[in-house]
XYZ file of C-alpha atoms in Angstrom:
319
model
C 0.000 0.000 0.000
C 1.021 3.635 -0.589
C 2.016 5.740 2.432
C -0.734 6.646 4.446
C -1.802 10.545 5.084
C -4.681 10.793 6.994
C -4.038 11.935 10.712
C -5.261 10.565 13.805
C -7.889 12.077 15.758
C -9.209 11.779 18.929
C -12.205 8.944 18.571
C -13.801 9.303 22.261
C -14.312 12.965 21.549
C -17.909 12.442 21.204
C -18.467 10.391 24.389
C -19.408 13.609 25.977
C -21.975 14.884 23.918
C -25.047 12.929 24.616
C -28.127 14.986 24.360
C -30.385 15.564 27.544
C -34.102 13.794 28.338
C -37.076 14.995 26.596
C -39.939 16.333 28.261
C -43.202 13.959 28.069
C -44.532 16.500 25.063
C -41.745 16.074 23.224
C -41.547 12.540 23.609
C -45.479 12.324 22.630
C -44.520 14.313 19.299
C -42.286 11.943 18.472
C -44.260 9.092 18.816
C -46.757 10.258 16.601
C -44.381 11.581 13.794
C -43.397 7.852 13.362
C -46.154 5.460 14.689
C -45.061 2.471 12.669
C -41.753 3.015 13.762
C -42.336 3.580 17.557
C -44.424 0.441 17.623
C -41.639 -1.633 16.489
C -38.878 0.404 18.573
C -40.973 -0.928 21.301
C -40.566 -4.555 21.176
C -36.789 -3.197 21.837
C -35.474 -3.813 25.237
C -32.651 -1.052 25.570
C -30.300 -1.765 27.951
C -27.258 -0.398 29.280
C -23.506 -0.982 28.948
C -21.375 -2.567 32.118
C -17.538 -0.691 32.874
C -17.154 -4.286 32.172
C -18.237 -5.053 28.838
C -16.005 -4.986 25.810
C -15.098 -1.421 24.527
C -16.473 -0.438 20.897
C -15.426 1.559 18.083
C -18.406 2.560 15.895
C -16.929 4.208 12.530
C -19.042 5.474 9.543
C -18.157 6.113 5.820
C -19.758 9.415 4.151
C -19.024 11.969 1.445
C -18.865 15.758 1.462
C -22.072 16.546 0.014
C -23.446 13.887 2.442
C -22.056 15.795 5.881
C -25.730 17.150 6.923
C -26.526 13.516 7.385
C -23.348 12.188 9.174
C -23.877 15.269 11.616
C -27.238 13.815 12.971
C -25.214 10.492 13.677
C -22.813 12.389 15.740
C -25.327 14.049 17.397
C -27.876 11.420 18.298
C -25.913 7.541 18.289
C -22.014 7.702 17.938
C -21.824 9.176 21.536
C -22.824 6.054 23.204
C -19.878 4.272 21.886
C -16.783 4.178 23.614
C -14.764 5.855 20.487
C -16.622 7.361 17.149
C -15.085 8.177 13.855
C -16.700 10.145 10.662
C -14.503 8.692 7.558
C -14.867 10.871 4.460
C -13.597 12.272 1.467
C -12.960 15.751 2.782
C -11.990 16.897 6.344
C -14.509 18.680 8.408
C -14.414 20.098 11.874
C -18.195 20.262 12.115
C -18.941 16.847 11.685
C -15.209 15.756 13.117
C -14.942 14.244 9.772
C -11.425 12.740 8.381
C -10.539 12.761 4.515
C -9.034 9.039 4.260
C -7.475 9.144 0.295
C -8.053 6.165 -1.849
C -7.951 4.277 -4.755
C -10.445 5.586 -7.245
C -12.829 7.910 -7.768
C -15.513 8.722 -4.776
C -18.366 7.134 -5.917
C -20.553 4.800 -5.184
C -19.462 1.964 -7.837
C -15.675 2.064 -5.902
C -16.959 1.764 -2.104
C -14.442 -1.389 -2.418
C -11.885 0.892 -2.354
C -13.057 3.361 -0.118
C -13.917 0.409 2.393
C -10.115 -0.815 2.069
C -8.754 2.394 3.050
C -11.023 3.071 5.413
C -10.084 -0.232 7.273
C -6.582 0.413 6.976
C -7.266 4.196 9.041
C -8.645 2.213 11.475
C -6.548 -0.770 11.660
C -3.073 1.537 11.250
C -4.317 3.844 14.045
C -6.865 1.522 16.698
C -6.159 -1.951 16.342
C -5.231 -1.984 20.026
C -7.443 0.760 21.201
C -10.727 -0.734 21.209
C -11.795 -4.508 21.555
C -14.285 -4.736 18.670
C -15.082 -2.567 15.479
C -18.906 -1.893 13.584
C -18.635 -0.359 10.103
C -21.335 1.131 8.370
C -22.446 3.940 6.329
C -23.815 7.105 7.820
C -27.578 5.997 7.541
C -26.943 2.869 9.481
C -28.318 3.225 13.442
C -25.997 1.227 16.019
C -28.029 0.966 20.049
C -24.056 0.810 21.019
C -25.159 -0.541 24.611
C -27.609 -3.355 22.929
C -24.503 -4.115 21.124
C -21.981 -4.165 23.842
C -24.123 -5.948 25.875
C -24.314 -8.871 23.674
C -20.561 -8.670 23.074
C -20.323 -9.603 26.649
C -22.398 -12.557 26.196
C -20.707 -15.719 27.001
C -21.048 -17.197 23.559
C -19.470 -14.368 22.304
C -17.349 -13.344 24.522
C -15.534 -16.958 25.047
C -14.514 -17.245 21.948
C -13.302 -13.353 21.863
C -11.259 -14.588 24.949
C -9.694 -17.713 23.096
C -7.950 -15.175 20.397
C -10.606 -16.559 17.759
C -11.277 -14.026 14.850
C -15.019 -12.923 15.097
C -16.968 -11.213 12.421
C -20.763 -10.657 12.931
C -23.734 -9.462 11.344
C -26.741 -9.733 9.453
C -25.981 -12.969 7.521
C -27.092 -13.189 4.209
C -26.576 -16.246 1.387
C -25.452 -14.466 -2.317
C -27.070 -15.997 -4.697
C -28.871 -18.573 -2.057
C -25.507 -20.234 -1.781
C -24.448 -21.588 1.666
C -20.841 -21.509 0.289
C -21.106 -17.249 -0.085
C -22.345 -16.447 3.376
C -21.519 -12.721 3.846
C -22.503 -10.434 6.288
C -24.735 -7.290 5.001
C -22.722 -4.073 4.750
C -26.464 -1.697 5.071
C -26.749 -3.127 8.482
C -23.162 -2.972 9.768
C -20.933 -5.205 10.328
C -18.711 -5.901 13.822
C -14.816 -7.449 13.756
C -12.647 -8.069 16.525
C -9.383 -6.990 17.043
C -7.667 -10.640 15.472
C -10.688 -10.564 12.650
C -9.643 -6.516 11.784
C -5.537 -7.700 12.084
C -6.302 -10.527 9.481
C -8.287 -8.208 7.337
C -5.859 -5.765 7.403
C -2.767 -8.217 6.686
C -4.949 -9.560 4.235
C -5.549 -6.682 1.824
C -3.137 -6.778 -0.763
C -3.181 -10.295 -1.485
C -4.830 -11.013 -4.488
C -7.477 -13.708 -2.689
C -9.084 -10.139 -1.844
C -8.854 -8.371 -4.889
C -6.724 -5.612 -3.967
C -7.443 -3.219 -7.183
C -11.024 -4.163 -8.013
C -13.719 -1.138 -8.389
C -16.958 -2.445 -7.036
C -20.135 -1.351 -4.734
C -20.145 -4.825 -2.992
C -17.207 -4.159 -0.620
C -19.743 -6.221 2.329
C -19.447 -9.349 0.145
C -15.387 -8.785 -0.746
C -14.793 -8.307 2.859
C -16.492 -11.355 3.872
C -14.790 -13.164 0.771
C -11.370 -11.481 2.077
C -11.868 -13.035 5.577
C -13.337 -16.682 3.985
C -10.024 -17.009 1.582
C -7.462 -15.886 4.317
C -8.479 -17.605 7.030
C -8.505 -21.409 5.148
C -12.407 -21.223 5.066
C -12.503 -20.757 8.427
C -13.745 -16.977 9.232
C -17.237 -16.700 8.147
C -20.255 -14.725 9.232
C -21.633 -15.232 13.106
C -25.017 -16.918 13.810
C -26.157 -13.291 15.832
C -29.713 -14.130 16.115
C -30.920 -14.579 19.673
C -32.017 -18.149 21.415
C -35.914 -17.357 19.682
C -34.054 -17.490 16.112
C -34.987 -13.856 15.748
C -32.406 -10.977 14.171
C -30.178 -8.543 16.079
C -28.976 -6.498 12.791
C -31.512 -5.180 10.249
C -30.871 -3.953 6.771
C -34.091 -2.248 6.488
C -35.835 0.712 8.921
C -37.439 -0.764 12.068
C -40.905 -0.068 10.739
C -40.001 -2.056 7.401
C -38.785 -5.117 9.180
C -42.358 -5.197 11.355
C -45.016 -4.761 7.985
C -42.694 -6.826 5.942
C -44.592 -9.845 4.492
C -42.911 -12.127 1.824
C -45.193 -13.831 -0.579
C -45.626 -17.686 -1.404
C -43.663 -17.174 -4.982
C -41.947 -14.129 -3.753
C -38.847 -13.769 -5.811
C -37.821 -10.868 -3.579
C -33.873 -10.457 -3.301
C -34.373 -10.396 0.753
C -36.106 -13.411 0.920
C -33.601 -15.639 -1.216
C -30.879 -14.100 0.881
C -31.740 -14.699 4.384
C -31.909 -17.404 6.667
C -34.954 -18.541 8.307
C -36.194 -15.307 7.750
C -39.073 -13.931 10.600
C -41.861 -12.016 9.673
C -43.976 -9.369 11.748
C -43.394 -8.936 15.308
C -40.933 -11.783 15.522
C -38.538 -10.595 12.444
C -36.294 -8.583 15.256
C -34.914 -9.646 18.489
C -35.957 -7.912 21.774
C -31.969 -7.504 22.132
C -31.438 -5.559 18.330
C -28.716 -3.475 17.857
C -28.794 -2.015 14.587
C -31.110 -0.682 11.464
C -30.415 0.692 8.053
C -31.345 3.599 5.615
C -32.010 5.678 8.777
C -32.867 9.031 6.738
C -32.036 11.926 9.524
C -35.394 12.888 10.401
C -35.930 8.828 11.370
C -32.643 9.093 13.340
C -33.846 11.884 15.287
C -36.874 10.163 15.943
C -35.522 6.890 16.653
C -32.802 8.525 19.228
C -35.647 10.134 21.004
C -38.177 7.226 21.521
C -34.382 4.607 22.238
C -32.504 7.010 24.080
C -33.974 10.361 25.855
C -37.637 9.511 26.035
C -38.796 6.946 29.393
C -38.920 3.274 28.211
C -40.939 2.166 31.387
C -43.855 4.448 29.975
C -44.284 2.284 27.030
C -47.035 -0.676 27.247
C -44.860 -3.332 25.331
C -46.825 -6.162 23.705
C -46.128 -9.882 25.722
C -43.612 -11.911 23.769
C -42.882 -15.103 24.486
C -39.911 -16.437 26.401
């Protein structure tokens, strides 16, 4: 790889920037701005990070012309991880955004690239900062305590403690091939610190296609891990003891009206695994949702995060 220019920056700067409670009004307005929404937020049980619990570094990709959106991440999610960085094409004090150069044009069709580089900030500057990593882009919403939380389970965290290389998400087949599992990039995805040192290691080698231009960077890096590690890293079962999903590619009110048909033919349904409809598509313990438009986030951080949880009637689900 070329030298690397992109400075270092503080990433627990936004730890203290956590907005304050709402006031029951507020909290009412928001409710009814998003009713589909809220009644899906509320099968959420959000819970709350021990000193004790892995530390977390939740990064997001963006573009210049797309800072208005990454500011509303920094200003309603990133501050409940432990560290937080904005990775972009242009620096920007505003959003505490870093231009990370890479191969390529910025575009959409060579978010390979950018995703390379991007890694390689991280892995070059926090490898041993931070115990796990979630990528996304800056419409993806991360409950960073949810997530912590489960990165402290035992099943998790056992194997964490062995040294084993762990890389989790929403799994998806391509193609409805077992042998292509990949985790999906809309909904983040989380590496450890020996899954982000192999991916990092790993990048030039031609098994990850070092030079391609691409959109499908979730499905290289997954085919990256798969090809370096002897067929041995592939995508985490995350979904919780009911079978039911912790990371969701879709917006939380999506993923509760979502019904596939008999014949469907439906991308989403060929791709996932024992897929859940309705109430039981999303575990009580979820930790992340996609294309989170800004007005949504805002919404979504009020009702999760500054509005009282015990004030919601939750519908019974089972054990």
């Amino acid at each position: 790889m070329p030298p690397f220019r992109a400075p270092r920056v503080d990433a627990t700067a936004m730890r203290s920037s956590r907005a304050p409670p709402l006031p029951a009004e507020a909290c009412a307005d928001h409710r009814r701005a998003v009713p589909v929404h809220a009644k899906a937020l509320d099968l959420i049980t959000v819970e709350t990070a021990l000193a004790t619990d892995p530390s977390l570094l939740c990064i997001i990709y963006t573009y210049g012309k797309n800072h208005p959106a990454a500011k509303v991440a920094t200003e309603t999610w990133l501050p409940y991880c432990d560290g937080a960085l904005v990775l972009s094409d242009v620096n920007d004090t505003d959003v505490r955004a870093v231009a990370v150069p890479h191969e390529g044009p910025e575009e959409y069709q060579n978010i390979w690239q950018k995703t390379r580089a991007n890694w390689r900030y991280v892995s070059e500057y926090y490898l041993d900062d931070f115990d796990y990593f979630v990528f996304g882009g800056d419409d993806m919403f991360v409950l960073a305590d949810n997530l912590k939380r489960y990165l402290a389970s035992p099943e998790v965290d056992d194997r964490n403690a062995r040294g084993d290389p762990l890389f989790l998400g929403r799994r998806f087949k391509q193609n409805n091939n077992w042998d292509r599992l990949f985790n999906s990039g809309g909904a983040g995805y989380v590496l450890n610190r020996p899954a982000l040192k192999l991916l990092y290691d790993s990048f030039d080698h031609p098994d990850c296609q070092p030079h391609l231009k691409g959109f499908w960077e979730d499905v290289m890096v997954a085919q990256c891990l798969r090809k370096r590690s002897g067929g041995n890293l592939l995508p985490y079962d995350t979904r919780d003891l009911a079978g039911r999903e912790r990371f969701h590619p879709f917006t939380p009110g999506q993923h509760l009206t979502y019904r596939a048909r008999p014949d469907s033919r439906d991308w989403y349904v060929r791709y996932s695994i024992d897929l859940k409809q309705g109430p039981e598509c999303c575990s009580t313990q979820s930790v992340a949702y996609h294309y989170i438009k800004p007005d949504l986030m805002r919404h979504m951080d009020a009702l999760l995060f500054r509005c009282p949880r015990a004030s919601i009637e939750k519908p019974r689900r089972p054990p």
